[in-house]
mmCIF file of C-alpha atoms in Angstrom:
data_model
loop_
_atom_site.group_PDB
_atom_site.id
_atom_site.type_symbol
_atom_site.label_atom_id
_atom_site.label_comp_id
_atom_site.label_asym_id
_atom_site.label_seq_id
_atom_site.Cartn_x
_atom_site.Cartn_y
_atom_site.Cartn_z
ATOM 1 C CA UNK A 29 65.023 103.108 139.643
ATOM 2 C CA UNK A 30 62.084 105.941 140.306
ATOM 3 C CA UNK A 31 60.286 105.912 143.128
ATOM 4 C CA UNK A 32 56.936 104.242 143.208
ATOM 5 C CA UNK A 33 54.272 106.846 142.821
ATOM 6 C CA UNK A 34 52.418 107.098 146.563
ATOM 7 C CA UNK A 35 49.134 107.898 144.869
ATOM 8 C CA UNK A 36 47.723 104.512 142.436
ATOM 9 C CA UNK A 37 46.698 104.893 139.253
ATOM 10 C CA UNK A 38 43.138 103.960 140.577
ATOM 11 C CA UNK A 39 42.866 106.599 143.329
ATOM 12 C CA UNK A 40 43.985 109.030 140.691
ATOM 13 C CA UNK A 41 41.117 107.967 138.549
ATOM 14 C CA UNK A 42 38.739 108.000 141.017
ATOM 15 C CA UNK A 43 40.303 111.704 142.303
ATOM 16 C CA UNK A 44 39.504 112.864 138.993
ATOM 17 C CA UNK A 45 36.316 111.565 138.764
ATOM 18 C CA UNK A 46 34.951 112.728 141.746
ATOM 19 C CA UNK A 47 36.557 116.024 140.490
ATOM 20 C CA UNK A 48 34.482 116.029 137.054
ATOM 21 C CA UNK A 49 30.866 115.034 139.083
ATOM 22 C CA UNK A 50 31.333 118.069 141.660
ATOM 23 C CA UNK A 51 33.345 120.604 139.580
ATOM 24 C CA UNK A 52 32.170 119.449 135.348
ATOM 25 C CA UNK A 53 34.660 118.627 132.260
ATOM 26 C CA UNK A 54 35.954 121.998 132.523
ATOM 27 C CA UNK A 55 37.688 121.431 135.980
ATOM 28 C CA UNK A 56 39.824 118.337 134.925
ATOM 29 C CA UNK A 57 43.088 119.707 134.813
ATOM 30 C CA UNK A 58 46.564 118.717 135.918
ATOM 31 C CA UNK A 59 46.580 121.770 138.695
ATOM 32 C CA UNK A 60 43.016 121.117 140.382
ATOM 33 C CA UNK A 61 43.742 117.603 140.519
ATOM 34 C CA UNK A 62 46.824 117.565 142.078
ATOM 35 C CA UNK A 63 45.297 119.893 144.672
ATOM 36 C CA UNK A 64 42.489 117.335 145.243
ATOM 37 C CA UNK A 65 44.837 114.546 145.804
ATOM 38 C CA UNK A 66 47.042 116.783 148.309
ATOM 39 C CA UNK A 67 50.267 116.412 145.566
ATOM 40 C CA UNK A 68 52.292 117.974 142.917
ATOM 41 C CA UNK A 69 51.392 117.344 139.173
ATOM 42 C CA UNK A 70 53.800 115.125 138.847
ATOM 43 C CA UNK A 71 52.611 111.940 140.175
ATOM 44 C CA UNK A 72 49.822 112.247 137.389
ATOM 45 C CA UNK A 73 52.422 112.018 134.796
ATOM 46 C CA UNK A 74 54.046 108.642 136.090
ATOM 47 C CA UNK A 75 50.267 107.178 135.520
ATOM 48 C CA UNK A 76 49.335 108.986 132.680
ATOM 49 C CA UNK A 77 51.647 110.338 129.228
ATOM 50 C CA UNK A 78 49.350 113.240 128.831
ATOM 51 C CA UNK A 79 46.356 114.871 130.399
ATOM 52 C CA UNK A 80 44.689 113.857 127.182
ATOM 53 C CA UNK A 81 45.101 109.781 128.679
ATOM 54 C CA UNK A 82 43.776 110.863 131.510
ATOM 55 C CA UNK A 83 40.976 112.352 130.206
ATOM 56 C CA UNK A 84 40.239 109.522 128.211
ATOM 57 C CA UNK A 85 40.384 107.273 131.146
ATOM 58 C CA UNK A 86 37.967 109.519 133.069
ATOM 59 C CA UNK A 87 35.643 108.878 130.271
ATOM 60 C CA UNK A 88 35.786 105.613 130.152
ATOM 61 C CA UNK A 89 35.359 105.479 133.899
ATOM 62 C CA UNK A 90 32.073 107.496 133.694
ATOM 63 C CA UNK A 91 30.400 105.272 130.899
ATOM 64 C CA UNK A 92 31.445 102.441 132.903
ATOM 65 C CA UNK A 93 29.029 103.993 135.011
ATOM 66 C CA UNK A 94 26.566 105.029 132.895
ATOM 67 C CA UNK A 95 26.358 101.519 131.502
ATOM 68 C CA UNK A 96 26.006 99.538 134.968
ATOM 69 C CA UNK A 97 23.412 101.649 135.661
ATOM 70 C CA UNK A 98 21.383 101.295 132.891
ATOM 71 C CA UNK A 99 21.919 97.699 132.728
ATOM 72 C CA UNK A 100 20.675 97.348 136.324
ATOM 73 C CA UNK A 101 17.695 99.751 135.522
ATOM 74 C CA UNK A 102 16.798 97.328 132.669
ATOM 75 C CA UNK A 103 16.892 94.288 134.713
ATOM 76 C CA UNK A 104 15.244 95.800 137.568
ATOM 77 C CA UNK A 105 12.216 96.836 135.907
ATOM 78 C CA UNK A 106 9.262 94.390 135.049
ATOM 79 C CA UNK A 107 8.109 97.009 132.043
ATOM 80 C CA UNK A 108 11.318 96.432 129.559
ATOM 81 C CA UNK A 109 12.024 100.349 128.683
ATOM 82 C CA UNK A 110 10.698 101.725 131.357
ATOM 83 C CA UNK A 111 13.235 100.611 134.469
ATOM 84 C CA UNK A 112 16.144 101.616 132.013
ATOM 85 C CA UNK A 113 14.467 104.937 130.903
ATOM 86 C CA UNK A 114 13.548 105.768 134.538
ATOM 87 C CA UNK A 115 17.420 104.969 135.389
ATOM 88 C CA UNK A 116 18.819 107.555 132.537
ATOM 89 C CA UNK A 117 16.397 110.076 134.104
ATOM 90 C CA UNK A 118 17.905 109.760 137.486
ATOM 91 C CA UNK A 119 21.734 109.473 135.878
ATOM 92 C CA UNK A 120 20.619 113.111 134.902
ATOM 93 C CA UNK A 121 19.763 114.086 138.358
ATOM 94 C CA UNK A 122 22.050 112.354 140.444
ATOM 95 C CA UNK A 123 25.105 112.924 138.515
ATOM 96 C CA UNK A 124 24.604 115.744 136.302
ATOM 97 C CA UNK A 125 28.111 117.107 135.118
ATOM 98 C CA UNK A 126 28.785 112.981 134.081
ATOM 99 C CA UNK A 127 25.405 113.362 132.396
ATOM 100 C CA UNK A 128 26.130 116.506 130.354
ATOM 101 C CA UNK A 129 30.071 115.003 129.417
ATOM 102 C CA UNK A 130 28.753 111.565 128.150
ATOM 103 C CA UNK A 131 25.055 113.275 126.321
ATOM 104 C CA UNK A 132 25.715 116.998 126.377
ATOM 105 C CA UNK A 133 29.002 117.878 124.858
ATOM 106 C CA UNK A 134 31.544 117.864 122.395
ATOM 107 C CA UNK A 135 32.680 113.980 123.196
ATOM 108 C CA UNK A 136 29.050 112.841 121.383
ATOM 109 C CA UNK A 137 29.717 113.478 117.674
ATOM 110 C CA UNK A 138 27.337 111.304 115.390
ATOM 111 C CA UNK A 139 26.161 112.185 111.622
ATOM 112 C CA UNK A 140 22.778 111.010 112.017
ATOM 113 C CA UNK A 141 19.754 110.916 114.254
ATOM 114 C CA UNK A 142 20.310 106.537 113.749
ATOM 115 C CA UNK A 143 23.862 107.528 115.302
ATOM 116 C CA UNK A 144 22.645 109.091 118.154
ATOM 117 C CA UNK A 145 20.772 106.004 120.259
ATOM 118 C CA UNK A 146 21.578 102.585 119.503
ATOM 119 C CA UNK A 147 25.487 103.442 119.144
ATOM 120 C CA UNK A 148 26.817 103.222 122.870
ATOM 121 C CA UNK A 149 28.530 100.073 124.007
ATOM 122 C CA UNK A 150 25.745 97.728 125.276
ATOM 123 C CA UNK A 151 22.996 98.977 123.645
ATOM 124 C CA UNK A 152 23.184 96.174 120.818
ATOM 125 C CA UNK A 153 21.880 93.887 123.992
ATOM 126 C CA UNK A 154 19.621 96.089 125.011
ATOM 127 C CA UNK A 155 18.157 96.474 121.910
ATOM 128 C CA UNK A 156 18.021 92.935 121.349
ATOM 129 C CA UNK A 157 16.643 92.162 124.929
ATOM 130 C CA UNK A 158 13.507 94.721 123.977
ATOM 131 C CA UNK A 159 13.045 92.669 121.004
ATOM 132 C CA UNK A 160 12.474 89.918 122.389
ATOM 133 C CA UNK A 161 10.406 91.288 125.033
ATOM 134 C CA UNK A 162 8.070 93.299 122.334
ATOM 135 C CA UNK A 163 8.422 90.917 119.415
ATOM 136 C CA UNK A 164 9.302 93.530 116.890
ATOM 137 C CA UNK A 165 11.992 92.613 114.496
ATOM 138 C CA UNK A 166 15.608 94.439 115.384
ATOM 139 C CA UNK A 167 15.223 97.246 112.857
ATOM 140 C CA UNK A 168 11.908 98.022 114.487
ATOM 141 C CA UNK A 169 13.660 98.089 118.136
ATOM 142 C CA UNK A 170 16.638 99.739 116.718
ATOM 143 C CA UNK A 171 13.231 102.854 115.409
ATOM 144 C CA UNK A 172 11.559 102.386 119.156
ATOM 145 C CA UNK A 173 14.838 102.358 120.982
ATOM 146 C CA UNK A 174 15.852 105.673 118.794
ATOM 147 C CA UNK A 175 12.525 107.322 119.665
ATOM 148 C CA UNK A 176 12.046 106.879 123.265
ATOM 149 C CA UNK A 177 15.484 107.836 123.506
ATOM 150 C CA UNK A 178 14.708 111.035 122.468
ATOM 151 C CA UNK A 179 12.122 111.471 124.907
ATOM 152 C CA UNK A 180 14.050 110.069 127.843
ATOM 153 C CA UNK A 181 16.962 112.284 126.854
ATOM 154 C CA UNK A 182 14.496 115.015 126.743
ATOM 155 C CA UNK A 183 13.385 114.828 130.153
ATOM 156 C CA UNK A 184 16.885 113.683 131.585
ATOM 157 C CA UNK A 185 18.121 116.988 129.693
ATOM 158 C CA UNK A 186 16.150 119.619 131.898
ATOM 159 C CA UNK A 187 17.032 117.767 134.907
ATOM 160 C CA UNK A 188 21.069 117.786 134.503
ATOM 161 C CA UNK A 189 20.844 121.516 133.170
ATOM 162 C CA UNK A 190 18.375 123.514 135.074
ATOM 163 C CA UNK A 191 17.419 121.618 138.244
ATOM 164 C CA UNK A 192 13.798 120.762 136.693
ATOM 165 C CA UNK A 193 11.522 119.262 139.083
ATOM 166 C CA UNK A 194 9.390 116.331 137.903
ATOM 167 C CA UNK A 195 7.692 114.092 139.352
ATOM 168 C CA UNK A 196 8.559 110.628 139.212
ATOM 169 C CA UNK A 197 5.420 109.181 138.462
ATOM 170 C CA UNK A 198 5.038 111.928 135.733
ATOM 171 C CA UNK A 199 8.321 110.694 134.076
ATOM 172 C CA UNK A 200 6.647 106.901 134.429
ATOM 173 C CA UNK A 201 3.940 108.004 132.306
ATOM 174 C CA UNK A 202 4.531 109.871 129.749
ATOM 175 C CA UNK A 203 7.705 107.002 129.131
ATOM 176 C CA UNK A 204 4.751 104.146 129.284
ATOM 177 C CA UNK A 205 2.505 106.294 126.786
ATOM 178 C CA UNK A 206 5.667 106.863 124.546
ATOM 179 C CA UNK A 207 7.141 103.138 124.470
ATOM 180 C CA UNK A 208 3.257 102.364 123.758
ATOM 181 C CA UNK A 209 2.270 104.197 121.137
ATOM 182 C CA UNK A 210 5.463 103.650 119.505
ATOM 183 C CA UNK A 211 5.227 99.721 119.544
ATOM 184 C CA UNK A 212 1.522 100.030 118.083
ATOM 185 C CA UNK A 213 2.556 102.581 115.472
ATOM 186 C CA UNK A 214 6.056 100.010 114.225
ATOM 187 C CA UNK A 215 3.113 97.096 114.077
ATOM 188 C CA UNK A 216 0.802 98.908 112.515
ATOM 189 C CA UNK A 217 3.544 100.086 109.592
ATOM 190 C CA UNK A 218 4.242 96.024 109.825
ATOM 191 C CA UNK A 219 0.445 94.825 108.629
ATOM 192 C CA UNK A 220 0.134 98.122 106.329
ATOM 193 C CA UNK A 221 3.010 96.738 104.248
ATOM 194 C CA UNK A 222 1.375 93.324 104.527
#
C-alpha cells in the first residue's frame, strides 16, 4: 500500500488558491505549487489525475467564493441590488486575480449578452429574490439584473485591472441611479404595451 500523502487534498486546494489570488491563473502550475507547499510534484498527483482537475477544483473553489460573497452582500443590504453590487465591486478590489479568472478570461464563454448575467450558479435566486423585492415579473428582473450587471462589472473591471480609485459612495450612486432608472424604464415598457 502507498503511503498516505502528508499534504490533504484540502491544504493543496487552498495552497493553490492562495497561489492564483497573489500570483493570477498563469502561476498555477505543478512546479510553483509544489514550491509553495515545501514538496515535490508528486503529492499533487495522488490528489489530483491531472493539473487540468486541479485546475478545475481551484475554480470551483473561487466561485464558491464569489458566490458566498455575493449572497451575503445581498442579504446584508436593505436596498436589494445595491449590497450585492457594492460586494462584486469590492470582490474586484480585494481579490483581483480571482476577479479577472471567474469575469475576465477565457473560463467565461457565453453566445449572448442574456448569457453573460443571469447564468452563474445562484443567480436564478437572486434574480427571483429582486423580483419580489421590485415586483417586476422574472423576464423583467432577468433585463434589470442583465443591465446593472453591466454597470457593476464595469466599475468592478477598472478596479481588478488598473488599481482605479473610486470612491465608495460614488460606486453607491451611480448603482442606485442605474437600478432606478432601469426599474422605471421595464414599468414604463409594462403600461406602454398595456
Amino acid at each position: 500500500m502507498p503511503p498516505k500523502p502528508k499534504i490533504s487534498r484540502e491544504d493543496m486546494l487552498k495552497g493553490a488558491l492562495d497561489l492564483v489570488r497573489e500570483q493570477g491563473w498563469d502561476a498555477l502550475n505543478a512546479r510553483n505549487l509544489a514550491s509553495r507547499l515545501g514538496c515535490s510534484t508528486q503529492p499533487i498527483f495522488s490528489h489530483f489525475a491531472a493539473m487540468e482537475d486541479l485546475k478545475a477544483a481551484v475554480f470551483q473553489e473561487a466561485e464558491q467564493l464569489y458566490n458566498t460573497v455575493m449572497w451575503a452582500g445581498l442579504q446584508d443590504s436593505g436596498e436589494d441590488f445595491l449590497g450585492m453590487g457594492m460586494a462584486y465591486i469590492d470582490f474586484a478590489r480585494t481579490e483581483p486575480q480571482l476577479f479577472q479568472l471567474l469575469f475576465m478570461s477565457s473560463s467565461m464563454v457565453q453566445g449572448d449578452l442574456a448569457g453573460i448575467a443571469g447564468t452563474t450558479e445562484g443567480d436564478d435566486q437572486v434574480i427571483a429574490f429582486l423580483s419580489s423585492n421590485t415586483g417586476l415579473s422574472l423576464d423583467e428582473t432577468q433585463k434589470l439584473y442583465t443591465t446593472l450587471w453591466f454597470a457593476v462589472h464595469g466599475i468592478a473591471s477598472l478596479l481588478a485591472t488598473n488599481g482605479c480609485k473610486l470612491d465608495e459612495q460614488e460606486a453607491r450612486s451611480v448603482l442606485r441611479h442605474t437600478f432606478k432608472g432601469v426599474i422605471y424604464s421595464l414599468k414604463q415598457e409594462r403600461e406602454d404595451v398595456h
